[in-house]
């Protein structure tokens, strides 16, 4: 399912919760409840390896195309920090990677753990060292009025955060995403 369709699927009772790097923004909190924050990622940029020394700061992207995944916190970062660039919003990260590799876009704003995974797997793309700030953390989204489910989810998240299982899940999920 595309990220930009997740909230509609949740509020339409097609799914029970969202576990997809969802930022608990104030706007989203109006429609759904959120678990405890289980991960606080930083956003960074991927660029072609041969341009890593040229495209280092937002100003370097003036007039260039910057890719983001639709309906993500990175889309807001593009609007705020890359206002002089052309934003290209695409639903799936692997499609953004192909656009970067083919030269159709000049950079991609991603969560650092995801960007690192793609850079490690593809020698033609690299992190440019730009720290675009914290995403404010991610949490699971749950329909309002499902307090019992929320309580159980929070208990489970607290457990897997404390015993290190969550770190392993993030590594495995990133590896799977890179294979798409």
PDB file of N, CA and C in Angstrom, residues 92-134:
ATOM      1  N   UNK A  92       6.793   5.518  -4.026  1.00  0.00           N
ATOM      2  CA  UNK A  92       7.667   4.426  -3.586  1.00  0.00           C
ATOM      3  C   UNK A  92       9.138   4.811  -3.659  1.00  0.00           C
ATOM      4  N   UNK A  93       9.861   4.508  -2.586  1.00  0.00           N
ATOM      5  CA  UNK A  93      11.278   4.838  -2.506  1.00  0.00           C
ATOM      6  C   UNK A  93      12.086   4.175  -3.623  1.00  0.00           C
ATOM      7  N   UNK A  94      11.879   2.898  -3.951  1.00  0.00           N
ATOM      8  CA  UNK A  94      12.663   2.316  -5.055  1.00  0.00           C
ATOM      9  C   UNK A  94      12.514   3.087  -6.372  1.00  0.00           C
ATOM     10  N   UNK A  95      11.334   3.665  -6.598  1.00  0.00           N
ATOM     11  CA  UNK A  95      11.144   4.474  -7.807  1.00  0.00           C
ATOM     12  C   UNK A  95      11.945   5.772  -7.723  1.00  0.00           C
ATOM     13  N   UNK A  96      12.036   6.359  -6.537  1.00  0.00           N
ATOM     14  CA  UNK A  96      12.882   7.535  -6.352  1.00  0.00           C
ATOM     15  C   UNK A  96      14.346   7.197  -6.626  1.00  0.00           C
ATOM     16  N   UNK A  97      14.775   6.053  -6.139  1.00  0.00           N
ATOM     17  CA  UNK A  97      16.164   5.620  -6.357  1.00  0.00           C
ATOM     18  C   UNK A  97      16.442   5.493  -7.852  1.00  0.00           C
ATOM     19  N   UNK A  98      15.525   4.892  -8.603  1.00  0.00           N
ATOM     20  CA  UNK A  98      15.708   4.758 -10.052  1.00  0.00           C
ATOM     21  C   UNK A  98      15.779   6.131 -10.730  1.00  0.00           C
ATOM     22  N   UNK A  99      14.947   7.072 -10.270  1.00  0.00           N
ATOM     23  CA  UNK A  99      14.971   8.426 -10.830  1.00  0.00           C
ATOM     24  C   UNK A  99      16.324   9.091 -10.575  1.00  0.00           C
ATOM     25  N   UNK A 100      16.878   8.887  -9.385  1.00  0.00           N
ATOM     26  CA  UNK A 100      18.195   9.446  -9.065  1.00  0.00           C
ATOM     27  C   UNK A 100      19.277   8.792  -9.913  1.00  0.00           C
ATOM     28  N   UNK A 101      19.244   7.483 -10.006  1.00  0.00           N
ATOM     29  CA  UNK A 101      20.261   6.765 -10.766  1.00  0.00           C
ATOM     30  C   UNK A 101      20.213   7.094 -12.260  1.00  0.00           C
ATOM     31  N   UNK A 102      19.035   7.429 -12.773  1.00  0.00           N
ATOM     32  CA  UNK A 102      18.909   7.756 -14.194  1.00  0.00           C
ATOM     33  C   UNK A 102      19.146   9.242 -14.472  1.00  0.00           C
ATOM     34  N   UNK A 103      19.374  10.035 -13.417  1.00  0.00           N
ATOM     35  CA  UNK A 103      19.646  11.452 -13.587  1.00  0.00           C
ATOM     36  C   UNK A 103      18.410  12.312 -13.760  1.00  0.00           C
ATOM     37  N   UNK A 104      17.224  11.751 -13.529  1.00  0.00           N
ATOM     38  CA  UNK A 104      15.987  12.525 -13.684  1.00  0.00           C
ATOM     39  C   UNK A 104      15.728  13.441 -12.491  1.00  0.00           C
ATOM     40  N   UNK A 105      16.308  13.092 -11.332  1.00  0.00           N
ATOM     41  CA  UNK A 105      16.289  13.975 -10.165  1.00  0.00           C
ATOM     42  C   UNK A 105      17.718  14.076  -9.650  1.00  0.00           C
ATOM     43  N   UNK A 106      17.971  15.108  -8.844  1.00  0.00           N
ATOM     44  CA  UNK A 106      19.341  15.395  -8.416  1.00  0.00           C
ATOM     45  C   UNK A 106      19.654  14.972  -6.985  1.00  0.00           C
ATOM     46  N   UNK A 107      18.622  14.746  -6.185  1.00  0.00           N
ATOM     47  CA  UNK A 107      18.815  14.319  -4.813  1.00  0.00           C
ATOM     48  C   UNK A 107      17.516  13.778  -4.260  1.00  0.00           C
ATOM     49  N   UNK A 108      17.624  12.995  -3.188  1.00  0.00           N
ATOM     50  CA  UNK A 108      16.451  12.439  -2.521  1.00  0.00           C
ATOM     51  C   UNK A 108      16.594  12.694  -1.028  1.00  0.00           C
ATOM     52  N   UNK A 109      15.548  13.240  -0.427  1.00  0.00           N
ATOM     53  CA  UNK A 109      15.517  13.413   1.024  1.00  0.00           C
ATOM     54  C   UNK A 109      14.887  12.164   1.622  1.00  0.00           C
ATOM     55  N   UNK A 110      15.616  11.503   2.522  1.00  0.00           N
ATOM     56  CA  UNK A 110      15.155  10.266   3.152  1.00  0.00           C
ATOM     57  C   UNK A 110      15.569  10.226   4.614  1.00  0.00           C
ATOM     58  N   UNK A 111      14.937   9.351   5.376  1.00  0.00           N
ATOM     59  CA  UNK A 111      15.412   9.057   6.725  1.00  0.00           C
ATOM     60  C   UNK A 111      16.815   8.481   6.592  1.00  0.00           C
ATOM     61  N   UNK A 112      17.693   8.866   7.495  1.00  0.00           N
ATOM     62  CA  UNK A 112      19.099   8.488   7.396  1.00  0.00           C
ATOM     63  C   UNK A 112      19.311   6.968   7.316  1.00  0.00           C
ATOM     64  N   UNK A 113      18.594   6.196   8.116  1.00  0.00           N
ATOM     65  CA  UNK A 113      18.787   4.745   8.113  1.00  0.00           C
ATOM     66  C   UNK A 113      18.404   4.153   6.752  1.00  0.00           C
ATOM     67  N   UNK A 114      17.368   4.683   6.136  1.00  0.00           N
ATOM     68  CA  UNK A 114      16.939   4.206   4.823  1.00  0.00           C
ATOM     69  C   UNK A 114      17.944   4.644   3.759  1.00  0.00           C
ATOM     70  N   UNK A 115      18.350   5.909   3.805  1.00  0.00           N
ATOM     71  CA  UNK A 115      19.313   6.427   2.840  1.00  0.00           C
ATOM     72  C   UNK A 115      20.632   5.657   2.912  1.00  0.00           C
ATOM     73  N   UNK A 116      21.094   5.384   4.110  1.00  0.00           N
ATOM     74  CA  UNK A 116      22.352   4.634   4.281  1.00  0.00           C
ATOM     75  C   UNK A 116      22.264   3.252   3.672  1.00  0.00           C
ATOM     76  N   UNK A 117      21.135   2.605   3.859  1.00  0.00           N
ATOM     77  CA  UNK A 117      20.939   1.268   3.312  1.00  0.00           C
ATOM     78  C   UNK A 117      21.031   1.281   1.786  1.00  0.00           C
ATOM     79  N   UNK A 118      20.370   2.245   1.154  1.00  0.00           N
ATOM     80  CA  UNK A 118      20.423   2.341  -0.308  1.00  0.00           C
ATOM     81  C   UNK A 118      21.822   2.710  -0.788  1.00  0.00           C
ATOM     82  N   UNK A 119      22.499   3.594  -0.073  1.00  0.00           N
ATOM     83  CA  UNK A 119      23.868   3.978  -0.460  1.00  0.00           C
ATOM     84  C   UNK A 119      24.812   2.784  -0.344  1.00  0.00           C
ATOM     85  N   UNK A 120      24.649   1.994   0.702  1.00  0.00           N
ATOM     86  CA  UNK A 120      25.503   0.805   0.877  1.00  0.00           C
ATOM     87  C   UNK A 120      25.293  -0.210  -0.240  1.00  0.00           C
ATOM     88  N   UNK A 121      24.071  -0.302  -0.745  1.00  0.00           N
ATOM     89  CA  UNK A 121      23.740  -1.300  -1.766  1.00  0.00           C
ATOM     90  C   UNK A 121      23.997  -0.815  -3.197  1.00  0.00           C
ATOM     91  N   UNK A 122      24.227   0.489  -3.372  1.00  0.00           N
ATOM     92  CA  UNK A 122      24.371   1.057  -4.716  1.00  0.00           C
ATOM     93  C   UNK A 122      25.568   2.001  -4.761  1.00  0.00           C
ATOM     94  N   UNK A 123      26.692   1.571  -5.336  1.00  0.00           N
ATOM     95  CA  UNK A 123      27.883   2.418  -5.344  1.00  0.00           C
ATOM     96  C   UNK A 123      27.740   3.712  -6.147  1.00  0.00           C
ATOM     97  N   UNK A 124      26.713   3.811  -6.995  1.00  0.00           N
ATOM     98  CA  UNK A 124      26.528   5.019  -7.801  1.00  0.00           C
ATOM     99  C   UNK A 124      25.770   6.128  -7.080  1.00  0.00           C
ATOM    100  N   UNK A 125      25.280   5.852  -5.848  1.00  0.00           N
ATOM    101  CA  UNK A 125      24.615   6.877  -5.050  1.00  0.00           C
ATOM    102  C   UNK A 125      25.250   6.926  -3.662  1.00  0.00           C
ATOM    103  N   UNK A 126      25.270   8.141  -3.080  1.00  0.00           N
ATOM    104  CA  UNK A 126      25.946   8.335  -1.794  1.00  0.00           C
ATOM    105  C   UNK A 126      25.209   9.351  -0.941  1.00  0.00           C
ATOM    106  N   UNK A 127      25.449   9.264   0.365  1.00  0.00           N
ATOM    107  CA  UNK A 127      24.985  10.295   1.283  1.00  0.00           C
ATOM    108  C   UNK A 127      25.858  11.528   1.062  1.00  0.00           C
ATOM    109  N   UNK A 128      25.241  12.701   1.067  1.00  0.00           N
ATOM    110  CA  UNK A 128      26.046  13.914   0.874  1.00  0.00           C
ATOM    111  C   UNK A 128      26.453  14.571   2.190  1.00  0.00           C
ATOM    112  N   UNK A 129      26.126  13.949   3.319  1.00  0.00           N
ATOM    113  CA  UNK A 129      26.532  14.456   4.623  1.00  0.00           C
ATOM    114  C   UNK A 129      25.628  15.527   5.197  1.00  0.00           C
ATOM    115  N   UNK A 130      24.529  15.823   4.514  1.00  0.00           N
ATOM    116  CA  UNK A 130      23.614  16.868   4.959  1.00  0.00           C
ATOM    117  C   UNK A 130      22.668  16.325   6.029  1.00  0.00           C
ATOM    118  N   UNK A 131      22.656  16.971   7.199  1.00  0.00           N
ATOM    119  CA  UNK A 131      21.721  16.608   8.265  1.00  0.00           C
ATOM    120  C   UNK A 131      20.560  17.581   8.198  1.00  0.00           C
ATOM    121  N   UNK A 132      19.400  17.080   7.814  1.00  0.00           N
ATOM    122  CA  UNK A 132      18.218  17.926   7.645  1.00  0.00           C
ATOM    123  C   UNK A 132      17.333  17.947   8.879  1.00  0.00           C
ATOM    124  N   UNK A 133      17.855  17.449   9.984  1.00  0.00           N
ATOM    125  CA  UNK A 133      17.143  17.528  11.249  1.00  0.00           C
ATOM    126  C   UNK A 133      16.336  16.292  11.590  1.00  0.00           C
ATOM    127  N   UNK A 134      15.836  16.295  12.796  1.00  0.00           N
ATOM    128  CA  UNK A 134      15.029  15.199  13.308  1.00  0.00           C
ATOM    129  C   UNK A 134      13.647  15.222  12.691  1.00  0.00           C
TER     130      UNK A 134
END
